[in-house]
mmCIF file of C-alpha atoms in Angstrom:
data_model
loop_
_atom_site.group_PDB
_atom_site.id
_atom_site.type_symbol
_atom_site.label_atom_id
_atom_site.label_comp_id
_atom_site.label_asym_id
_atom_site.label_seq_id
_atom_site.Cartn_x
_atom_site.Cartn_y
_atom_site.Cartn_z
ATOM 1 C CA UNK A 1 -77.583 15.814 -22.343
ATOM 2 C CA UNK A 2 -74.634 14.408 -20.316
ATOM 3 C CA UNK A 3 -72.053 12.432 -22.305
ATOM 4 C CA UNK A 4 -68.942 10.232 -21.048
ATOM 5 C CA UNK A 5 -66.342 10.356 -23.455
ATOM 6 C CA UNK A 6 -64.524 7.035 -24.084
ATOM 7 C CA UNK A 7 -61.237 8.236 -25.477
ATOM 8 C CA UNK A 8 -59.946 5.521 -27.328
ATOM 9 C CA UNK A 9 -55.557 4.281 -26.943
ATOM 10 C CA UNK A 10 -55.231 5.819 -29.844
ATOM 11 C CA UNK A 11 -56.602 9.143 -29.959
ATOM 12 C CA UNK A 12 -55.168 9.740 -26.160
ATOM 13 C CA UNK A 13 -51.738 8.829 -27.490
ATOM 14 C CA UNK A 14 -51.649 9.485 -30.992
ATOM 15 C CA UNK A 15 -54.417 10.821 -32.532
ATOM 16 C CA UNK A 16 -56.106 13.436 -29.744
ATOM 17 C CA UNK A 17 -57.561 16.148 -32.021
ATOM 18 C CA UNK A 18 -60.185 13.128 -32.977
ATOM 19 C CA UNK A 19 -61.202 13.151 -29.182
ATOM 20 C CA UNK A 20 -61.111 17.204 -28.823
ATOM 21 C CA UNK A 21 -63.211 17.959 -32.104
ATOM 22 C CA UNK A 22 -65.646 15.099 -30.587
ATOM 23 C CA UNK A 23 -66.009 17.573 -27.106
ATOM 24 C CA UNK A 24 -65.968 20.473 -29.173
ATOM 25 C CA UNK A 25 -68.800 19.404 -31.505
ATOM 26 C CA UNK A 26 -71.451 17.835 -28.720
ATOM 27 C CA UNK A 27 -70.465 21.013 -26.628
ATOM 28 C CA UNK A 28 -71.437 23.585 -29.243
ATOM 29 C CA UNK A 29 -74.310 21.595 -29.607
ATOM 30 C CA UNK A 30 -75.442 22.082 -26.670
ATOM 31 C CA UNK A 31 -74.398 18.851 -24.937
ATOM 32 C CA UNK A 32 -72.361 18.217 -21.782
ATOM 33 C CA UNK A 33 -69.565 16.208 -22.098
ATOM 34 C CA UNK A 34 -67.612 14.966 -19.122
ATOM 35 C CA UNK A 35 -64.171 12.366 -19.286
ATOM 36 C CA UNK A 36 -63.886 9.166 -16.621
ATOM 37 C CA UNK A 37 -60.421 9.215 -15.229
ATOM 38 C CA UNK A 38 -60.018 5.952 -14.867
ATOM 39 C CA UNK A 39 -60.782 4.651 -18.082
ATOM 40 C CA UNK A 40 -58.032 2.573 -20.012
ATOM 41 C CA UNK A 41 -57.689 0.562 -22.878
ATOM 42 C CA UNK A 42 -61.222 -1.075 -23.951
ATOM 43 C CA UNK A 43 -58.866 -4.719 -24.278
ATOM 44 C CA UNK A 44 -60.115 -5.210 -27.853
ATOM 45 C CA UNK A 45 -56.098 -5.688 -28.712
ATOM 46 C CA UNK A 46 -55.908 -8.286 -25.855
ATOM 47 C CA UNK A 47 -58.806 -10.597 -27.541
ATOM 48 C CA UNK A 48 -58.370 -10.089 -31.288
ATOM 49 C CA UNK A 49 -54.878 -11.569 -30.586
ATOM 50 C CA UNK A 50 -56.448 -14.733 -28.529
ATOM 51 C CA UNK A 51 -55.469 -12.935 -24.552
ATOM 52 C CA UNK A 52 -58.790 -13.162 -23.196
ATOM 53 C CA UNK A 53 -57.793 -13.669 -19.669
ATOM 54 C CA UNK A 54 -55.700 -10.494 -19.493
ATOM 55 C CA UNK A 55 -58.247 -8.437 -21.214
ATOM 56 C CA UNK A 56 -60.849 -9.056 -18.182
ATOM 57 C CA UNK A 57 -59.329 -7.019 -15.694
ATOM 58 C CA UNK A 58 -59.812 -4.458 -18.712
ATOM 59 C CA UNK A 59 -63.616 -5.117 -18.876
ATOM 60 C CA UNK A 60 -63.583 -4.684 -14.943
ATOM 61 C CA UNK A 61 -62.445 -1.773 -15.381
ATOM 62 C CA UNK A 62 -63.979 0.015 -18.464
ATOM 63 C CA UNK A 63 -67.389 -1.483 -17.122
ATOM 64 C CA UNK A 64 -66.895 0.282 -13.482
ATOM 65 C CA UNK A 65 -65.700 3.194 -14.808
ATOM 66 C CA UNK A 66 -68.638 3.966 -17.694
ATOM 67 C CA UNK A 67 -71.654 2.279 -15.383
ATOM 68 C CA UNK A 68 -72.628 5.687 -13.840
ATOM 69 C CA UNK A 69 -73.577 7.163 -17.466
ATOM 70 C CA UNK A 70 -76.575 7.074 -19.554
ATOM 71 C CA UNK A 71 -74.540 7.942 -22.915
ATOM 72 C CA UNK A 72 -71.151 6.689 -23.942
ATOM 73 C CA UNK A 73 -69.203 8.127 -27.036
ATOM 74 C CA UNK A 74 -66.204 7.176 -28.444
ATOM 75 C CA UNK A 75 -64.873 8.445 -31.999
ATOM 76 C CA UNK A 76 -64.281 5.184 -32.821
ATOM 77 C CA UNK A 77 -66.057 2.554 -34.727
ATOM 78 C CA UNK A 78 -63.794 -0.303 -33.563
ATOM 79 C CA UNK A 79 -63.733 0.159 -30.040
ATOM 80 C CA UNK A 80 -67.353 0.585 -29.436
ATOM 81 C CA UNK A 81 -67.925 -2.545 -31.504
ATOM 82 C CA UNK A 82 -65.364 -4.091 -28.609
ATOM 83 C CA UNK A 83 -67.118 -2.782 -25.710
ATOM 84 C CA UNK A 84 -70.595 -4.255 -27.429
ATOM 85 C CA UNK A 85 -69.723 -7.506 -28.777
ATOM 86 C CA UNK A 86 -66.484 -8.844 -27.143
ATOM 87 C CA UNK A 87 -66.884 -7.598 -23.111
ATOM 88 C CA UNK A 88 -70.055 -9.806 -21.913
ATOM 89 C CA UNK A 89 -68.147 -12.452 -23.815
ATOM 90 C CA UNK A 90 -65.090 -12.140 -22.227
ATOM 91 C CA UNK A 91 -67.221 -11.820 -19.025
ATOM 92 C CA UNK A 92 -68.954 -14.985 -19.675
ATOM 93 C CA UNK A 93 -66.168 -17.047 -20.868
ATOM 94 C CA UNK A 94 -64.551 -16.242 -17.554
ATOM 95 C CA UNK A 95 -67.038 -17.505 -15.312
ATOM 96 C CA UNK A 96 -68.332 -14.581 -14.294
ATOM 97 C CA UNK A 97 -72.348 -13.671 -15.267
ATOM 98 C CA UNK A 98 -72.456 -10.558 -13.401
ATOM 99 C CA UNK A 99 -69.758 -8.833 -15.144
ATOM 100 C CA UNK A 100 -71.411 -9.869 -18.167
ATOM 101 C CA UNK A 101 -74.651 -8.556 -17.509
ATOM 102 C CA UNK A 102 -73.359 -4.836 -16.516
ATOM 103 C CA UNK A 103 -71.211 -4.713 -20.280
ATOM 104 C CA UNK A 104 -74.205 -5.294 -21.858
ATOM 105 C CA UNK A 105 -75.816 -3.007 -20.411
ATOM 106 C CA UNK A 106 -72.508 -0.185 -20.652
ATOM 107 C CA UNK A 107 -72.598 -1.420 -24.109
ATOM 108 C CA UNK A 108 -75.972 -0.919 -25.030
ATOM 109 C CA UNK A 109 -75.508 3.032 -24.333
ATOM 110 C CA UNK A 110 -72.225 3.227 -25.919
ATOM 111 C CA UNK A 111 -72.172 4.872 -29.521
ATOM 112 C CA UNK A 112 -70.096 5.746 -32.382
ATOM 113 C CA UNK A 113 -70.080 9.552 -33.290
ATOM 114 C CA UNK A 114 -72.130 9.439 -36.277
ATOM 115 C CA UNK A 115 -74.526 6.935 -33.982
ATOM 116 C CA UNK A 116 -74.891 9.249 -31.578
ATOM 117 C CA UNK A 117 -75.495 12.207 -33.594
ATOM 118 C CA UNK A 118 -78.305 10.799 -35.976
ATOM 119 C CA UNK A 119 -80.025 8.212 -33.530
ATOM 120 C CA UNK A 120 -79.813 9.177 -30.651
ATOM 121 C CA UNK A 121 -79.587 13.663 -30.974
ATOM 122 C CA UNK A 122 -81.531 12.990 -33.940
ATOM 123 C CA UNK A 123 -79.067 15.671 -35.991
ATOM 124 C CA UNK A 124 -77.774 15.251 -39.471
ATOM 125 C CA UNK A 125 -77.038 18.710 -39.853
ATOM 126 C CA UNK A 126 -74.329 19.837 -37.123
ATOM 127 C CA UNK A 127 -73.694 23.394 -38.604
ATOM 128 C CA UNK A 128 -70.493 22.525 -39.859
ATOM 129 C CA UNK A 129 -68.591 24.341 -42.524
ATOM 130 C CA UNK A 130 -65.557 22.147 -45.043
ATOM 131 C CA UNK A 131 -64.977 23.483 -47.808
ATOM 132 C CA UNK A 132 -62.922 20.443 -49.663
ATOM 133 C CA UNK A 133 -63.299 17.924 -52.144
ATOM 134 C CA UNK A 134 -63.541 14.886 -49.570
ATOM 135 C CA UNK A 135 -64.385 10.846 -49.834
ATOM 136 C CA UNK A 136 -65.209 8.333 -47.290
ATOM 137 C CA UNK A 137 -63.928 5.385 -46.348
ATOM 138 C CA UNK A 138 -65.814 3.246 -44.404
ATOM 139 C CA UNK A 139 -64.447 1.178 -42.191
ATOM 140 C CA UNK A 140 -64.966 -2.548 -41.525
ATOM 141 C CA UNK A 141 -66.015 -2.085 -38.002
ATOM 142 C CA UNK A 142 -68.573 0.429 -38.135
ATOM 143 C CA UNK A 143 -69.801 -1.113 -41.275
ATOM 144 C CA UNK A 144 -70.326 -4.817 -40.251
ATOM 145 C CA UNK A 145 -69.924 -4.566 -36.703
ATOM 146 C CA UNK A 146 -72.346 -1.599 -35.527
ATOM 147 C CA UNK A 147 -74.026 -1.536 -38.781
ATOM 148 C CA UNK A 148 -73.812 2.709 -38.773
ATOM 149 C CA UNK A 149 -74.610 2.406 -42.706
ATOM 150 C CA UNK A 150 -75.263 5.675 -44.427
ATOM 151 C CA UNK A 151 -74.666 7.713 -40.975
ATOM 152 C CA UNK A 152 -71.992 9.564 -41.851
ATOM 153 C CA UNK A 153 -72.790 10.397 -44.878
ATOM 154 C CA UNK A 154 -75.516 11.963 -44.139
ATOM 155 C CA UNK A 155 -73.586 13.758 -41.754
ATOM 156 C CA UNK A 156 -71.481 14.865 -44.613
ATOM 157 C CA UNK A 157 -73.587 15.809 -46.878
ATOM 158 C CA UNK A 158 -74.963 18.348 -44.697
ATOM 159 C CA UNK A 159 -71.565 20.146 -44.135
ATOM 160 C CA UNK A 160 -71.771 23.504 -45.624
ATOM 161 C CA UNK A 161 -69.112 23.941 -49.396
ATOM 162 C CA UNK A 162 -68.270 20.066 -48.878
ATOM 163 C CA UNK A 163 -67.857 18.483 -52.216
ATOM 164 C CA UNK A 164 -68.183 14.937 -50.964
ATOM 165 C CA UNK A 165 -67.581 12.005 -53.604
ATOM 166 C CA UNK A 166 -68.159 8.667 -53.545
ATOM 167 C CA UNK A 167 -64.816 6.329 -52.909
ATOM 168 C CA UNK A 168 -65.207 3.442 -55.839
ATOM 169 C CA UNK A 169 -65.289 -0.061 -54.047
ATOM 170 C CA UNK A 170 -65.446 1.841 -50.743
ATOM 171 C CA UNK A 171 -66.850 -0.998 -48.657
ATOM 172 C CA UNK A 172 -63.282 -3.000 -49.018
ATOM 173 C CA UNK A 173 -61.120 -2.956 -45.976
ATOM 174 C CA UNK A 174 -58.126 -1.073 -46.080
ATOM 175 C CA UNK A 175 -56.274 -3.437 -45.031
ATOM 176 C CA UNK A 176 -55.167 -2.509 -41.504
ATOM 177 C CA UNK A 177 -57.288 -4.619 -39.011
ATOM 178 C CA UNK A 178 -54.700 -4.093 -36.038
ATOM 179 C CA UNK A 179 -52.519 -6.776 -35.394
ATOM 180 C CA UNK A 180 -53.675 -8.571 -38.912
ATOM 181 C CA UNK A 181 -51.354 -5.764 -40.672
ATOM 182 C CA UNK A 182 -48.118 -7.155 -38.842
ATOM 183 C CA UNK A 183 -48.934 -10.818 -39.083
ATOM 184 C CA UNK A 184 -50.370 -10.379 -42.385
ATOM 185 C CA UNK A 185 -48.359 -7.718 -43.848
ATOM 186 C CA UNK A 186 -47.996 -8.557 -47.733
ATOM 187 C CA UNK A 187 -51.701 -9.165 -47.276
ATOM 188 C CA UNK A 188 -52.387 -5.390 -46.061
ATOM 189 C CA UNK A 189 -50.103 -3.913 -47.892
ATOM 190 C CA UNK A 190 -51.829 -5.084 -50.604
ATOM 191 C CA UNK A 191 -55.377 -4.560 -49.700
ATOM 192 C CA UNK A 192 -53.832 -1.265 -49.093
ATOM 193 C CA UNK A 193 -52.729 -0.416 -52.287
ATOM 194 C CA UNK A 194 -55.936 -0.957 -53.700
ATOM 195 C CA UNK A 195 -57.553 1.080 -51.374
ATOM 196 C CA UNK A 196 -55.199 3.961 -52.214
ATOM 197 C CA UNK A 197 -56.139 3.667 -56.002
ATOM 198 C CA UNK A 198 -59.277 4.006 -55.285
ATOM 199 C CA UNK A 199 -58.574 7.541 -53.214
ATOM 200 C CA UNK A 200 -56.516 8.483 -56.420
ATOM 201 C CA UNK A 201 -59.271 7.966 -58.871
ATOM 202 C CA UNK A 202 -62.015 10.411 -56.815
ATOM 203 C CA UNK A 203 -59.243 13.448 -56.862
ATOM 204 C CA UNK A 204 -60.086 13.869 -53.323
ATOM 205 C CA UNK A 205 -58.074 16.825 -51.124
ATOM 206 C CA UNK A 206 -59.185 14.256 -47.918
ATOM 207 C CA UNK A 207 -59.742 10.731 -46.972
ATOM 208 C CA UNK A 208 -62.161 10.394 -44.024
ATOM 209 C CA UNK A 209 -63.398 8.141 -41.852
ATOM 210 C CA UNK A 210 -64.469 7.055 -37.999
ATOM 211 C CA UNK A 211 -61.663 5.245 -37.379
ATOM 212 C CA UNK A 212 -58.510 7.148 -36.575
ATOM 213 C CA UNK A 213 -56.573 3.235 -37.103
ATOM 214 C CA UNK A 214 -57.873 2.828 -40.791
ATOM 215 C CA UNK A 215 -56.836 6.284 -41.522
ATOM 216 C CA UNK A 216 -53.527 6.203 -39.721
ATOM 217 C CA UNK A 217 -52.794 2.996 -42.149
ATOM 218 C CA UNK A 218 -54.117 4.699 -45.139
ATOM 219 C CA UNK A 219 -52.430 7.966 -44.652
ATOM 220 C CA UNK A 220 -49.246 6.273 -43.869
ATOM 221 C CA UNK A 221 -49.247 4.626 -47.383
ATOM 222 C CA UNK A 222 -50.481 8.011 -49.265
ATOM 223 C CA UNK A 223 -48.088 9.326 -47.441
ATOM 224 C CA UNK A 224 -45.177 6.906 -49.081
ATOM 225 C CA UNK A 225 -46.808 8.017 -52.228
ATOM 226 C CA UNK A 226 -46.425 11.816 -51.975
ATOM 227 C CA UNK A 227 -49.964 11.893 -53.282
ATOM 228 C CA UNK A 228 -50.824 15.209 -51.298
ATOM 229 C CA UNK A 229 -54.094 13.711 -49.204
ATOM 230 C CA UNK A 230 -54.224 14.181 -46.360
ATOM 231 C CA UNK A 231 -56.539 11.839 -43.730
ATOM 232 C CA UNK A 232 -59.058 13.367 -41.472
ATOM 233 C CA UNK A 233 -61.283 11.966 -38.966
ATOM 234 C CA UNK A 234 -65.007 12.458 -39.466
ATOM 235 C CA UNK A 235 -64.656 14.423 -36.099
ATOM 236 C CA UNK A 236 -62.648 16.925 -37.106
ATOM 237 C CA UNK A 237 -64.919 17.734 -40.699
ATOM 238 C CA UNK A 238 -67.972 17.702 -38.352
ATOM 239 C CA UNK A 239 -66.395 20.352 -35.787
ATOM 240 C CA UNK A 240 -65.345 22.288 -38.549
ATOM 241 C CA UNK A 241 -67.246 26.029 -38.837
ATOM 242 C CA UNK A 242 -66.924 29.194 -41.238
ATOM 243 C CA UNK A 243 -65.039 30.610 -38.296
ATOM 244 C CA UNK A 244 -62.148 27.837 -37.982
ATOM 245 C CA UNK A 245 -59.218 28.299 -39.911
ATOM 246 C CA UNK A 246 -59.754 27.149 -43.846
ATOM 247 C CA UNK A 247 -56.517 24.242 -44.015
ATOM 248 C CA UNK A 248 -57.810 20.565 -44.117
ATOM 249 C CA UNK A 249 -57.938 19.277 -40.666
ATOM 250 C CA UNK A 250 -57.720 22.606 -38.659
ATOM 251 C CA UNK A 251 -56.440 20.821 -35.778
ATOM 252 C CA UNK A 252 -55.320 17.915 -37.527
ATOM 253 C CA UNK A 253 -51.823 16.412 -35.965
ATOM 254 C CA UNK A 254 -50.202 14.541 -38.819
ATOM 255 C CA UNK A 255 -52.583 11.858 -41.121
ATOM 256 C CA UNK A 256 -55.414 11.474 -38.796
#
């Protein structure tokens, strides 16, 4: 199968070994996986924050740049749930139907990773190898938005000397939600620290999830701590093999 890859803002500037172990995995499973060049930011920034006007040119954009593919993936929870439920609507507020009708049908064939793998590849067994004690958080996007559910967990269960526990009161946010941790930041930092406790109690080497935001606001604050977790995308554990190098994150750069 041929797959676009929709980077993501923050894997291309921050966080890219999400977006390489994402073209490593598909590829060694067989899959072709190309990049757009002229993809940019999705614009989900632009309308949590109330800018719907300058995030249409961004919808323009995304949408004639993704059109010509069948599949989409993005290692990112968030964004995809952008490009499905906030670009017709943008579209549609701003007059223009057409526009509208083309993101819904980009978004309709875009997918989170674990999405991908398990609905549409029909694979919950990717080969990998991890041999760590790891928990998952999931995030607010893929859980309410897009709905993934038990996805990647089922994904990581089938990850060869994982010892996977569960993360107590894992369906709270972490307290991140973009913008809402600036505006809102006694809030997050808050929400945060409860979500950090939790980490503590499972004894967890790694924190994982789909979202390389949650876990770049989560490994910040473990960080702080000095607790010794590290964060690793749900990529990176999945692109994992017996042959890869044995540290957490093989080609982890920093908390995500």
């Amino acid at each position: 199968m041929r797959i676009a890859l929709f980077v993501t803002c923050l894997a291309d500037t921050l966080f890219p070994a999400a977006a390489k172990a994402t073209v490593e995995l598909l590829e060694r499973l067989g899959h072709e996986v190309v990049f757009p060049p002229g993809q940019t930011c999705c614009g989900q920034m632009h309308v949590n924050t109330g800018y719907q006007s300058q995030a249409l040119p961004l919808v323009r954009r995304h949408v004639r740049n993704f059109a010509p593919y069948d599949v989409i993936v993005a290692p990112s929870g968030s964004c995809v749930g952008s490009v499905r439920h906030q670009h017709a609507m943008v579209a549609r507020n701003a007059g223009d139907e057409r526009l509208a009708v083309r993101a819904e049908e980009v978004g309709r064939r875009t997918y989170e990773l674990s999405e991908l793998l398990v609905d549409v590849l029909g694979i919950e067994d990717v080969g990998a190898s991890y041999p760590h004690r790891v928990t998952y958080h999931p995030t607010c996007h893929s859980l309410r938005m897009l709905r993934v559910g038990d996805k990647p967990l089922r994904l990581l269960r089938n990850v060869r000397g994982i010892d996977l526990v569960d993360l107590p009161a894992g369906e709270q946010c972490c307290g991140f939600g973009g913008t809402f941790a600036l505006k809102n930041a006694d809030t997050s930092t808050a929400m945060l620290a409860d979500k950090m406790g939790h980490i503590l109690e499972t004894k967890a080497e790694i924190c994982t999830a789909g979202d390389s935001s949650c876990l770049m606001h989560i490994g910040g604050g473990l960080s702080r701590l000095d607790a010794g977790i590290q964060t690793v995308h749900l990529a990176e554990i999945l692109a994992s093999t017996e042959a890869a190098t044995d540290m957490p994150g093989r080609a982890s750069e920093g908390s995500a």
